[in-house]
PDB file of C-alpha atoms in Angstrom:
ATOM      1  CA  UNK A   1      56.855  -0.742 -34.562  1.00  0.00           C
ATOM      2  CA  UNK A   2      54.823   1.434 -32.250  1.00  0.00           C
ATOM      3  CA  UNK A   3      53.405   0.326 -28.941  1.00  0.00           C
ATOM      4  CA  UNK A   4      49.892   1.049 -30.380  1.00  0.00           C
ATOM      5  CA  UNK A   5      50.025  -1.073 -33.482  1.00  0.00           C
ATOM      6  CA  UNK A   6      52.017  -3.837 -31.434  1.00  0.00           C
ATOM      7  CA  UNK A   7      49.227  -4.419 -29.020  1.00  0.00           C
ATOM      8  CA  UNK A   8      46.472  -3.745 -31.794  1.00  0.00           C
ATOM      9  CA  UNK A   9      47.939  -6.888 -33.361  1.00  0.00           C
ATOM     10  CA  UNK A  10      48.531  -8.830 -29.761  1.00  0.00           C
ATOM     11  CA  UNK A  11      44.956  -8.350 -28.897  1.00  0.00           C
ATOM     12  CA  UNK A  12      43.459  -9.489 -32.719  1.00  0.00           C
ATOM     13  CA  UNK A  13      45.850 -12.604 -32.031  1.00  0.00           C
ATOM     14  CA  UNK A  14      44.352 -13.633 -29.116  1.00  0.00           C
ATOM     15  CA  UNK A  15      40.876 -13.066 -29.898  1.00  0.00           C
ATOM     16  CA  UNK A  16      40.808 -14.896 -32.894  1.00  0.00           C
ATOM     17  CA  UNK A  17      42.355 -18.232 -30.716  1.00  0.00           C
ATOM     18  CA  UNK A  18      39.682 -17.824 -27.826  1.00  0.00           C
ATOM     19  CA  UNK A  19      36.881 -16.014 -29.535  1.00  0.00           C
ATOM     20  CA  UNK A  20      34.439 -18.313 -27.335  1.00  0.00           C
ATOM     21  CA  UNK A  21      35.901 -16.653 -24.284  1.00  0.00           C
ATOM     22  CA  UNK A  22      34.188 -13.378 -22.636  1.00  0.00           C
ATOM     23  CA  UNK A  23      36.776 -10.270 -22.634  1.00  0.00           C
ATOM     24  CA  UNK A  24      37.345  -9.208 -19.136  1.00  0.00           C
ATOM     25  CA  UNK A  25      39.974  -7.627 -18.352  1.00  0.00           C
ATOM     26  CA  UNK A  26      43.163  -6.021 -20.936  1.00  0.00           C
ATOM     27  CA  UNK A  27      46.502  -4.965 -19.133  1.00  0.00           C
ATOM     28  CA  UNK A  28      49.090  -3.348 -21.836  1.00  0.00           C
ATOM     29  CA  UNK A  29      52.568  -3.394 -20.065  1.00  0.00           C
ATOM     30  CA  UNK A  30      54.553  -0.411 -22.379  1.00  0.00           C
ATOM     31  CA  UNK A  31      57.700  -0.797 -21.266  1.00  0.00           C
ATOM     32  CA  UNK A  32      59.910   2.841 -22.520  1.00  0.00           C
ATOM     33  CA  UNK A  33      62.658   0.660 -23.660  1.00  0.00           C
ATOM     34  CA  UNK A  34      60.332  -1.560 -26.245  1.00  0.00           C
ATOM     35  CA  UNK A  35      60.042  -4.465 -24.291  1.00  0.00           C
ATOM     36  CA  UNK A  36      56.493  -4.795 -23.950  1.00  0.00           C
ATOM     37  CA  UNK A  37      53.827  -7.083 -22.899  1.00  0.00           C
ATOM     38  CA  UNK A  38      50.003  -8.165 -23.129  1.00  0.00           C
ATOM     39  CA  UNK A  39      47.845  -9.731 -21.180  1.00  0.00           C
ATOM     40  CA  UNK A  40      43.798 -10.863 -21.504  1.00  0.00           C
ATOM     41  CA  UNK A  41      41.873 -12.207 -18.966  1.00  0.00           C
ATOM     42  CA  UNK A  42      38.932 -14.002 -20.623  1.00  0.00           C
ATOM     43  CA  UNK A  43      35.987 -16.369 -19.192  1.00  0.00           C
ATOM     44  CA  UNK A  44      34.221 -19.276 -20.297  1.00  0.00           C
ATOM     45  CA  UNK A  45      30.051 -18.123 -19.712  1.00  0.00           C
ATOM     46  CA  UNK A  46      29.198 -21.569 -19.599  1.00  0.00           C
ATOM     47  CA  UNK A  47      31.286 -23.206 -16.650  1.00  0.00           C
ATOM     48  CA  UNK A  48      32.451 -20.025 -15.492  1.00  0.00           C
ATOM     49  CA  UNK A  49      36.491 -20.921 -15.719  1.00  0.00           C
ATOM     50  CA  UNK A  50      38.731 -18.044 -16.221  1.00  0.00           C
ATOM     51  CA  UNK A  51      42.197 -18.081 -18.689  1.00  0.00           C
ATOM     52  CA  UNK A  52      45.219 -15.686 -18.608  1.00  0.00           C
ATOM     53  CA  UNK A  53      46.793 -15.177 -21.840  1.00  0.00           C
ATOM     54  CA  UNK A  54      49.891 -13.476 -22.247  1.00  0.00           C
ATOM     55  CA  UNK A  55      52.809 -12.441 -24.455  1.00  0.00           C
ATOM     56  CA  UNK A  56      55.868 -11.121 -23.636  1.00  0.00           C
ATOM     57  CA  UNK A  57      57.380 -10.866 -27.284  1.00  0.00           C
ATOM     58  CA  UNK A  58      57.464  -6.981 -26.989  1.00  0.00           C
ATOM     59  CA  UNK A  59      57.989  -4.096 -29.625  1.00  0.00           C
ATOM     60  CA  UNK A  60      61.819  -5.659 -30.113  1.00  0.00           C
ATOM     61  CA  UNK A  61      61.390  -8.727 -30.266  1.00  0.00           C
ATOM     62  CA  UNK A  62      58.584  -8.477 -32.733  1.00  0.00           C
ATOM     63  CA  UNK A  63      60.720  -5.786 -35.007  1.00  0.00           C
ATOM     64  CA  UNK A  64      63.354  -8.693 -34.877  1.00  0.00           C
ATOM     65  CA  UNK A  65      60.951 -11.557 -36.180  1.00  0.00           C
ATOM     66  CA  UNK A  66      59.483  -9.363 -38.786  1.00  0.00           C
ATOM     67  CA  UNK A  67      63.149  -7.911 -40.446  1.00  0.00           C
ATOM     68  CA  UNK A  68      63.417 -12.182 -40.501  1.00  0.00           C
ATOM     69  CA  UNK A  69      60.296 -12.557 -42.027  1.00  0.00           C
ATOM     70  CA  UNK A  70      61.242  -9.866 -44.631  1.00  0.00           C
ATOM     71  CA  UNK A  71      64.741 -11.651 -44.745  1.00  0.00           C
ATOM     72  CA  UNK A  72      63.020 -15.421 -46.077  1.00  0.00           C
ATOM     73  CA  UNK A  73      60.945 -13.712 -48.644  1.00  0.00           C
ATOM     74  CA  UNK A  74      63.045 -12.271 -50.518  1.00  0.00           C
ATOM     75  CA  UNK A  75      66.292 -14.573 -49.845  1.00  0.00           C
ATOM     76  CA  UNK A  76      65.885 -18.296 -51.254  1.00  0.00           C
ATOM     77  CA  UNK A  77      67.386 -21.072 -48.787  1.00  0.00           C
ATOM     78  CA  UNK A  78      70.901 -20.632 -50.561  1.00  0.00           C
ATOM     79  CA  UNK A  79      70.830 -17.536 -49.196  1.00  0.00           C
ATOM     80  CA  UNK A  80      71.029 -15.496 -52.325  1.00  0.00           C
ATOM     81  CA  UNK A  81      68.299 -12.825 -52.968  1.00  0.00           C
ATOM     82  CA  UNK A  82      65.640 -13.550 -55.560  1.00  0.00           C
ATOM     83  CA  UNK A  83      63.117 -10.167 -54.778  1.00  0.00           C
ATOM     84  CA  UNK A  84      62.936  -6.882 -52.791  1.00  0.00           C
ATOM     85  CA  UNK A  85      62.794  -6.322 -49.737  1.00  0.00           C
ATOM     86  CA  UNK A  86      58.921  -5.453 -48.866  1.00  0.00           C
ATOM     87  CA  UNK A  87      59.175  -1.882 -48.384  1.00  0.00           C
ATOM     88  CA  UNK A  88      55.844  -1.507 -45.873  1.00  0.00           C
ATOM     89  CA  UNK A  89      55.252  -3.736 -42.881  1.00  0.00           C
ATOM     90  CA  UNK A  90      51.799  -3.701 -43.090  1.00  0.00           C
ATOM     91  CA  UNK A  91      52.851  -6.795 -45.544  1.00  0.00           C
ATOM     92  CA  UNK A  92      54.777  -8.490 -42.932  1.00  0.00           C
ATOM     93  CA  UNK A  93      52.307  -8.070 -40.582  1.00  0.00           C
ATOM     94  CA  UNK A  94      49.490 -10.140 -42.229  1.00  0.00           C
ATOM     95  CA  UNK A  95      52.008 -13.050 -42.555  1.00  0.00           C
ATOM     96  CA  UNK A  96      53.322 -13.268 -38.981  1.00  0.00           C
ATOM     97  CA  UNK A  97      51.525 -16.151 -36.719  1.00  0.00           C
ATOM     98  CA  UNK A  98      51.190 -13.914 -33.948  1.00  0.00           C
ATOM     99  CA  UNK A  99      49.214 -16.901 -32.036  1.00  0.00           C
ATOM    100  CA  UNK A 100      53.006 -18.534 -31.843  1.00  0.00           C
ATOM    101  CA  UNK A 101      53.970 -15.998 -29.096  1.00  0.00           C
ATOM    102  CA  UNK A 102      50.884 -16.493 -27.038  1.00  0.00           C
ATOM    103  CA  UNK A 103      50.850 -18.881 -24.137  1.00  0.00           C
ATOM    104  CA  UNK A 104      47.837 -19.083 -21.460  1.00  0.00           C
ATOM    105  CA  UNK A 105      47.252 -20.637 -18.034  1.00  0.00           C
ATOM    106  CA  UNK A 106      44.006 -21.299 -16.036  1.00  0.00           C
ATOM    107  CA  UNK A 107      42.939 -18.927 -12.829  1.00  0.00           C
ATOM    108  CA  UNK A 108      41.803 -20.791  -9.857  1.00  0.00           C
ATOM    109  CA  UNK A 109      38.327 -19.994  -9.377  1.00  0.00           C
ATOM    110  CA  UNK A 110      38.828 -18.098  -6.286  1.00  0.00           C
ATOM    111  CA  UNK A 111      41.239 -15.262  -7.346  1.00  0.00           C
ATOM    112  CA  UNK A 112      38.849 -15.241 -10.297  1.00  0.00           C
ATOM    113  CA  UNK A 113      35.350 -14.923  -7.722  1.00  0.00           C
ATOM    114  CA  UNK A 114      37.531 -11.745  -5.797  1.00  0.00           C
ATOM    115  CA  UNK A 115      38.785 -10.148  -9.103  1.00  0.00           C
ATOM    116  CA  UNK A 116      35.155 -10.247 -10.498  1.00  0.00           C
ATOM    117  CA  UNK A 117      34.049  -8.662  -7.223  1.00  0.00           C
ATOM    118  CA  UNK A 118      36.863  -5.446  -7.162  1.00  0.00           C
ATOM    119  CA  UNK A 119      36.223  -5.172 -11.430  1.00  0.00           C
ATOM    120  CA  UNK A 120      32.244  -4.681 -10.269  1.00  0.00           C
ATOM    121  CA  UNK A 121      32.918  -2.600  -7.479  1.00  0.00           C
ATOM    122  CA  UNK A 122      35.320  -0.693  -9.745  1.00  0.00           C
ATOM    123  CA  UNK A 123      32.963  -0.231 -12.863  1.00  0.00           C
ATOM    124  CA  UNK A 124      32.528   3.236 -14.351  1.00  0.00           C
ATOM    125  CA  UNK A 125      35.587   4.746 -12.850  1.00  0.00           C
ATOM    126  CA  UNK A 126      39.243   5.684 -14.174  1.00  0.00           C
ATOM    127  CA  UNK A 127      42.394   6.504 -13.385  1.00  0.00           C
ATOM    128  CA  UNK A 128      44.509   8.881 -15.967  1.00  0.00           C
ATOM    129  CA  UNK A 129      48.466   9.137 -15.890  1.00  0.00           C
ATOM    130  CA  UNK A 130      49.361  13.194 -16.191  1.00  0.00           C
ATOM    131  CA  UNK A 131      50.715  13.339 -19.648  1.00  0.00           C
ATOM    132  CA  UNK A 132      53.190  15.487 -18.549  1.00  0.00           C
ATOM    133  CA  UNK A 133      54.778  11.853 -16.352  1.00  0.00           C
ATOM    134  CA  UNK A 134      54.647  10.344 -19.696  1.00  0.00           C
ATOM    135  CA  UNK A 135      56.677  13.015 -20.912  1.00  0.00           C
ATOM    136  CA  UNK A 136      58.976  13.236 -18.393  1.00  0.00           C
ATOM    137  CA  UNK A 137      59.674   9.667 -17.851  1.00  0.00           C
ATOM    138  CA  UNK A 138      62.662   8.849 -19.137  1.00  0.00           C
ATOM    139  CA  UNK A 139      62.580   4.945 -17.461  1.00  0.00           C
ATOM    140  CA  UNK A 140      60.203   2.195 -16.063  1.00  0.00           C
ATOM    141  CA  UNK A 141      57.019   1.628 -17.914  1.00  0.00           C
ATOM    142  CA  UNK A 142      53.818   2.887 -18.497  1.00  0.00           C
ATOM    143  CA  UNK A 143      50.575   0.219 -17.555  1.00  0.00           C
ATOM    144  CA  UNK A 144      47.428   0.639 -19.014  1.00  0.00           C
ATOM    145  CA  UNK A 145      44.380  -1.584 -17.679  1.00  0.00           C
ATOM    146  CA  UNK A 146      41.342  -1.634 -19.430  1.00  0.00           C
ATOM    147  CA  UNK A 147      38.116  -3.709 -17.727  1.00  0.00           C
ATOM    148  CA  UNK A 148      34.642  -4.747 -19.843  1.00  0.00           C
ATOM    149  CA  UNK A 149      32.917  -5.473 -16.624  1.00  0.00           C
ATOM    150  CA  UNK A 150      29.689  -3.604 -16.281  1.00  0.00           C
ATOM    151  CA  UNK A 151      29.946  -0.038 -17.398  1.00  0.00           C
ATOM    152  CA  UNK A 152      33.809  -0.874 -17.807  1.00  0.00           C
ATOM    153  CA  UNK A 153      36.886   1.123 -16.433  1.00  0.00           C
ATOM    154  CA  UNK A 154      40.232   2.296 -17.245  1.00  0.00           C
ATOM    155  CA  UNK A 155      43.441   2.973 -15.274  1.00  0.00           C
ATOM    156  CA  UNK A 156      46.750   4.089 -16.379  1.00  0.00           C
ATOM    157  CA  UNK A 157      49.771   4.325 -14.334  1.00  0.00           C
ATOM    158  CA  UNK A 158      53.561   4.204 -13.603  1.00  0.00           C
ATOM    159  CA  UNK A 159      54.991   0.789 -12.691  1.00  0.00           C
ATOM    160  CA  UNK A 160      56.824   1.808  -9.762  1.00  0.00           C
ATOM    161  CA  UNK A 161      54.007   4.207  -8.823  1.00  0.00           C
ATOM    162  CA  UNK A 162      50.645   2.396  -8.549  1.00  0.00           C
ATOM    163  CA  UNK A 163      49.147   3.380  -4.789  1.00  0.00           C
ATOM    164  CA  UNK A 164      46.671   5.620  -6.702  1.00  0.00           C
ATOM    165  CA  UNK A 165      45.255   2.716  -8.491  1.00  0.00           C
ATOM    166  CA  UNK A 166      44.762   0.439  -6.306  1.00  0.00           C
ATOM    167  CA  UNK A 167      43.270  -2.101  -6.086  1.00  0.00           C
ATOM    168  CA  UNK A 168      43.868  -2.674  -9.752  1.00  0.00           C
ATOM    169  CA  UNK A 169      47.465  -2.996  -9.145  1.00  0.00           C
ATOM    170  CA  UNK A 170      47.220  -5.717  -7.132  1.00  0.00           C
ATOM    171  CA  UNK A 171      44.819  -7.218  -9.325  1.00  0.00           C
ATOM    172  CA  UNK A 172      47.891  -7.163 -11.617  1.00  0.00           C
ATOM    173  CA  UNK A 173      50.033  -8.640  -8.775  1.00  0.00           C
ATOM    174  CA  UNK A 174      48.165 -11.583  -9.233  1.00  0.00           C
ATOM    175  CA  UNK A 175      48.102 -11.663 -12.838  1.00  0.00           C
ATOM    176  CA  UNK A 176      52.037 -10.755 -12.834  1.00  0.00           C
ATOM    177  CA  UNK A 177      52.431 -14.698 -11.747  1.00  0.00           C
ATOM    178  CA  UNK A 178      52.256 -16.176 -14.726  1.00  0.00           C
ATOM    179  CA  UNK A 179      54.940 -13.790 -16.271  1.00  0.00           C
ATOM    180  CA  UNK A 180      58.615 -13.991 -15.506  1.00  0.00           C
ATOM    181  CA  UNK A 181      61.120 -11.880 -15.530  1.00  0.00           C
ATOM    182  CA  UNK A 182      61.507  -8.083 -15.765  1.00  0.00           C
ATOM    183  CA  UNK A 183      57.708  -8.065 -16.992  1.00  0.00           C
ATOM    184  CA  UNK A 184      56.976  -9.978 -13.695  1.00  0.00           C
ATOM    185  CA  UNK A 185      59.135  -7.266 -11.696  1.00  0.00           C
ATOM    186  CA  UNK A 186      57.464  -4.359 -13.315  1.00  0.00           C
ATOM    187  CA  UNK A 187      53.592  -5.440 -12.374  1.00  0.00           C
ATOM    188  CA  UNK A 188      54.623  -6.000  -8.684  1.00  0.00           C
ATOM    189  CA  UNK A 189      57.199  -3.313  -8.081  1.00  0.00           C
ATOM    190  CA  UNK A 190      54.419  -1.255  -6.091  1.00  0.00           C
ATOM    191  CA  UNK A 191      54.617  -2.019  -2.278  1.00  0.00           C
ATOM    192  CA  UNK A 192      51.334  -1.019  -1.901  1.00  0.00           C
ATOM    193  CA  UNK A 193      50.174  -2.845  -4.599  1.00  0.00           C
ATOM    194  CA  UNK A 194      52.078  -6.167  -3.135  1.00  0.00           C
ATOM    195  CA  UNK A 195      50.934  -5.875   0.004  1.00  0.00           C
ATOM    196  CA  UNK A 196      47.230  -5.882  -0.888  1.00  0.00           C
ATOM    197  CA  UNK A 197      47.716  -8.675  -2.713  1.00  0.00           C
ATOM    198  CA  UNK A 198      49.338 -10.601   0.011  1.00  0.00           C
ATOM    199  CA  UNK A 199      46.097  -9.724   2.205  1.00  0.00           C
ATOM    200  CA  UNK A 200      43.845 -11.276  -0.323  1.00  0.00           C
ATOM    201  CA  UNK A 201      45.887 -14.739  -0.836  1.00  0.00           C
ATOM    202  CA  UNK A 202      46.119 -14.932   2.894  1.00  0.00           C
ATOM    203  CA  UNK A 203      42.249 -14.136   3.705  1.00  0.00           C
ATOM    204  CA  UNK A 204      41.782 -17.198   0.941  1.00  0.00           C
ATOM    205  CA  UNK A 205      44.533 -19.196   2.354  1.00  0.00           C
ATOM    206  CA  UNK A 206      44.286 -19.332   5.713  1.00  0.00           C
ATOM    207  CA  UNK A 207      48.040 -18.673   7.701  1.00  0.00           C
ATOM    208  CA  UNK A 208      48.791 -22.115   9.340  1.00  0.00           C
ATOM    209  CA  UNK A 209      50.902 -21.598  12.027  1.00  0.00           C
ATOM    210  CA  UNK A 210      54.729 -22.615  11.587  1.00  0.00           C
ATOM    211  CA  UNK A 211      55.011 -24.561  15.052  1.00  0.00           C
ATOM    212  CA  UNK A 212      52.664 -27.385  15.766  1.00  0.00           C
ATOM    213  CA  UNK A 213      52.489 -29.813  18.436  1.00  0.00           C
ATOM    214  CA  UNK A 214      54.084 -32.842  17.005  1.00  0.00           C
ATOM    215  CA  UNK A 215      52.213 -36.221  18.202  1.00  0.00           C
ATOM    216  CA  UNK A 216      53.873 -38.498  20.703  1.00  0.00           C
ATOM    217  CA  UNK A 217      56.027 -41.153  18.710  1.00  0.00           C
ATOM    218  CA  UNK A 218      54.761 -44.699  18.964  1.00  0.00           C
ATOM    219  CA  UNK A 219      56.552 -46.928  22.037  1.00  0.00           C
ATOM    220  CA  UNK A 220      58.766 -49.245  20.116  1.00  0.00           C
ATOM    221  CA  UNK A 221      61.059 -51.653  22.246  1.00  0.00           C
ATOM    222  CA  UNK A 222      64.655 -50.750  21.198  1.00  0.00           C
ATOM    223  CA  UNK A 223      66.518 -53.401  19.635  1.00  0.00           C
ATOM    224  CA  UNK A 224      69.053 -55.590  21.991  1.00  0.00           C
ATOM    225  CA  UNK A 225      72.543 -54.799  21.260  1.00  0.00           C
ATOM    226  CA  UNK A 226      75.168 -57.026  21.351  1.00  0.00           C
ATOM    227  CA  UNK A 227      78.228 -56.638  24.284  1.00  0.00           C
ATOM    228  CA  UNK A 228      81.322 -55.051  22.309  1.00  0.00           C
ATOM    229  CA  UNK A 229      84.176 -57.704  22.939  1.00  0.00           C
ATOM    230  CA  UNK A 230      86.680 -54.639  23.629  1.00  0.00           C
ATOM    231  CA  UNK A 231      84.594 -53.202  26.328  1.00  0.00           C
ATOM    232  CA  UNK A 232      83.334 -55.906  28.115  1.00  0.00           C
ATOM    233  CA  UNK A 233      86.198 -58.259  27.801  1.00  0.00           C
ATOM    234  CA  UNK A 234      83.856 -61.552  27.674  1.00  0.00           C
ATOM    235  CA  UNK A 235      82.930 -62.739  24.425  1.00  0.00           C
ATOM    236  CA  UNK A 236      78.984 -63.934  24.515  1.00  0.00           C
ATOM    237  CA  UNK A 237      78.091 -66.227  21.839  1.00  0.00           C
ATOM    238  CA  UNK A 238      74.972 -66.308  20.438  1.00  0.00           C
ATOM    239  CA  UNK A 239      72.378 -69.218  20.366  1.00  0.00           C
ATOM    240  CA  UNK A 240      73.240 -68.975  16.389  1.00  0.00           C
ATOM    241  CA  UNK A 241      76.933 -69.518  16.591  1.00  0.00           C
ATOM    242  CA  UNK A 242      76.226 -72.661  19.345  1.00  0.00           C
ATOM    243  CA  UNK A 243      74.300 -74.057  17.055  1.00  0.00           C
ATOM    244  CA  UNK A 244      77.081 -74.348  14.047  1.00  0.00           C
ATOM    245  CA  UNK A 245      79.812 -75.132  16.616  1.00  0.00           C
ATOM    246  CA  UNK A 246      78.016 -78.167  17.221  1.00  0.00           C
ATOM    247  CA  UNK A 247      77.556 -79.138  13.491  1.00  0.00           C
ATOM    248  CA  UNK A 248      81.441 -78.829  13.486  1.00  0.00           C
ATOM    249  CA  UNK A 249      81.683 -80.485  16.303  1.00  0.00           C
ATOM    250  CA  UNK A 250      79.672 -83.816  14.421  1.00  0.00           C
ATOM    251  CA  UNK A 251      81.989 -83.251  11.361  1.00  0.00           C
ATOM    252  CA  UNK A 252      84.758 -83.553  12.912  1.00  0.00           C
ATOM    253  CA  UNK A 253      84.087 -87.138  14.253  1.00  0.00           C
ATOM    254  CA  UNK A 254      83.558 -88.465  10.734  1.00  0.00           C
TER     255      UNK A 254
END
């Protein structure tokens, strides 16, 4: 399963489950192992709310679910084999759900006002990867971002090498949130890239400072404690136990 065809299929996927949704920005994640990943930042033109939608299901996983795939039809539930294998995958392609390895989250509306702002700001230009670092690289992975904002854009670069893209790769710093694991390392492994981003979400988020005066704690009057019999050597009774010694006192006369 090439990278090509897998995120052909990704990006059909999601556009048939959010076809209402305005294309903004595309961000193919080709990792050189085969673990891949896709991600589509779309926008509602009527209230103006932004979605992420991702998968993470990659070249290998996706070779694994369609072998399976190919395994139940032509294997009945006894396991024994009633037909042939299909011999192209075009075949098992049509009859994968690819929507059942899509998941999507909402953007907050300000990361999605500032992303809006650098995609305009950004429209008509491009940044290539040398094919000769695709050649050469024999690890890490290779991102490809493609934006429909405007005249459009596109930028291709190295994971661990972004600083000539920026500020699209901390665009995808952002984005990288609502991934996890090693396709969450790979879109903020550039220091550059992280840093950036970090300037944005504090100019939106103000730094509060760590100390603060704390307020003056209300007067309470402390509670009375009692004379410890070891210490003081005198035994005070309380009003309480007066009280009952007299009762006893009564009983004791009838």
């Amino acid at each position: 399963m090439d990278a090509a065809r897998y995120f052909e299929m990704m990006h059909k996927a999601m556009s048939a489950q959010k076809s209402n949704l305005t294309l903004l920005l595309t961000v193919k994640v080709q990792d050189l192992g085969g673990a891949d990943a896709y991600l589509e930042l779309r926008q509602d033109p009527r209230t103006g709310a932004a979605r992420v939608f991702y998968s993470t299901m990659g070249r290998r996983n996706l070779n694994f679910q369609l072998f399976r795939k190919g395994w139940q039809l032509c294997h009945n539930a006894s396991g024994e084999m009633t037909s042939r294998f299909p011999n192209r995958a075009d075949e098992l392609l049509e009859q994968t759900d690819f929507s059942a390895y899509i998941r999507d989250d909402a953007l907050d509306a300000q990361r999605t006002e500032l992303i809006l702002h650098q995609l305009r700001s950004l429209a008509g230009s491009s940044c290539g990867l040398p094919l000769s670092a695709c050649s050469s690289a024999r690890s890490g992975a290779i991102i490809t971002t493609e934006s429909f904002i405007g005249c459009g854009g596109q930028w291709s670069y190295m994971a661990d090498n972004a600083a000539s893209c920026l500020p699209i790769a901390a665009i995808l710093c952002w984005l990288g949130d609502f991934l996890a694991g090693s396709e969450r390392r790979t879109l903020q492994s550039c220091p550059e890239a992280v840093q950036l981003a970090a300037q944005w979400t504090a100019e939106q988020h103000p730094f509060v400072p760590a100390y603060t005066a704390a307020p003056a704690p209300l007067s309470r009057p402390s509670p009375i404690r009692r004379a410890d019999s070891n210490t003081s050597g005198i035994r005070r009774s309380s009003p309480q136990n007066e009280r009952w010694q007299s009762i006893l006192a009564v009983l004791a006369t009838v």
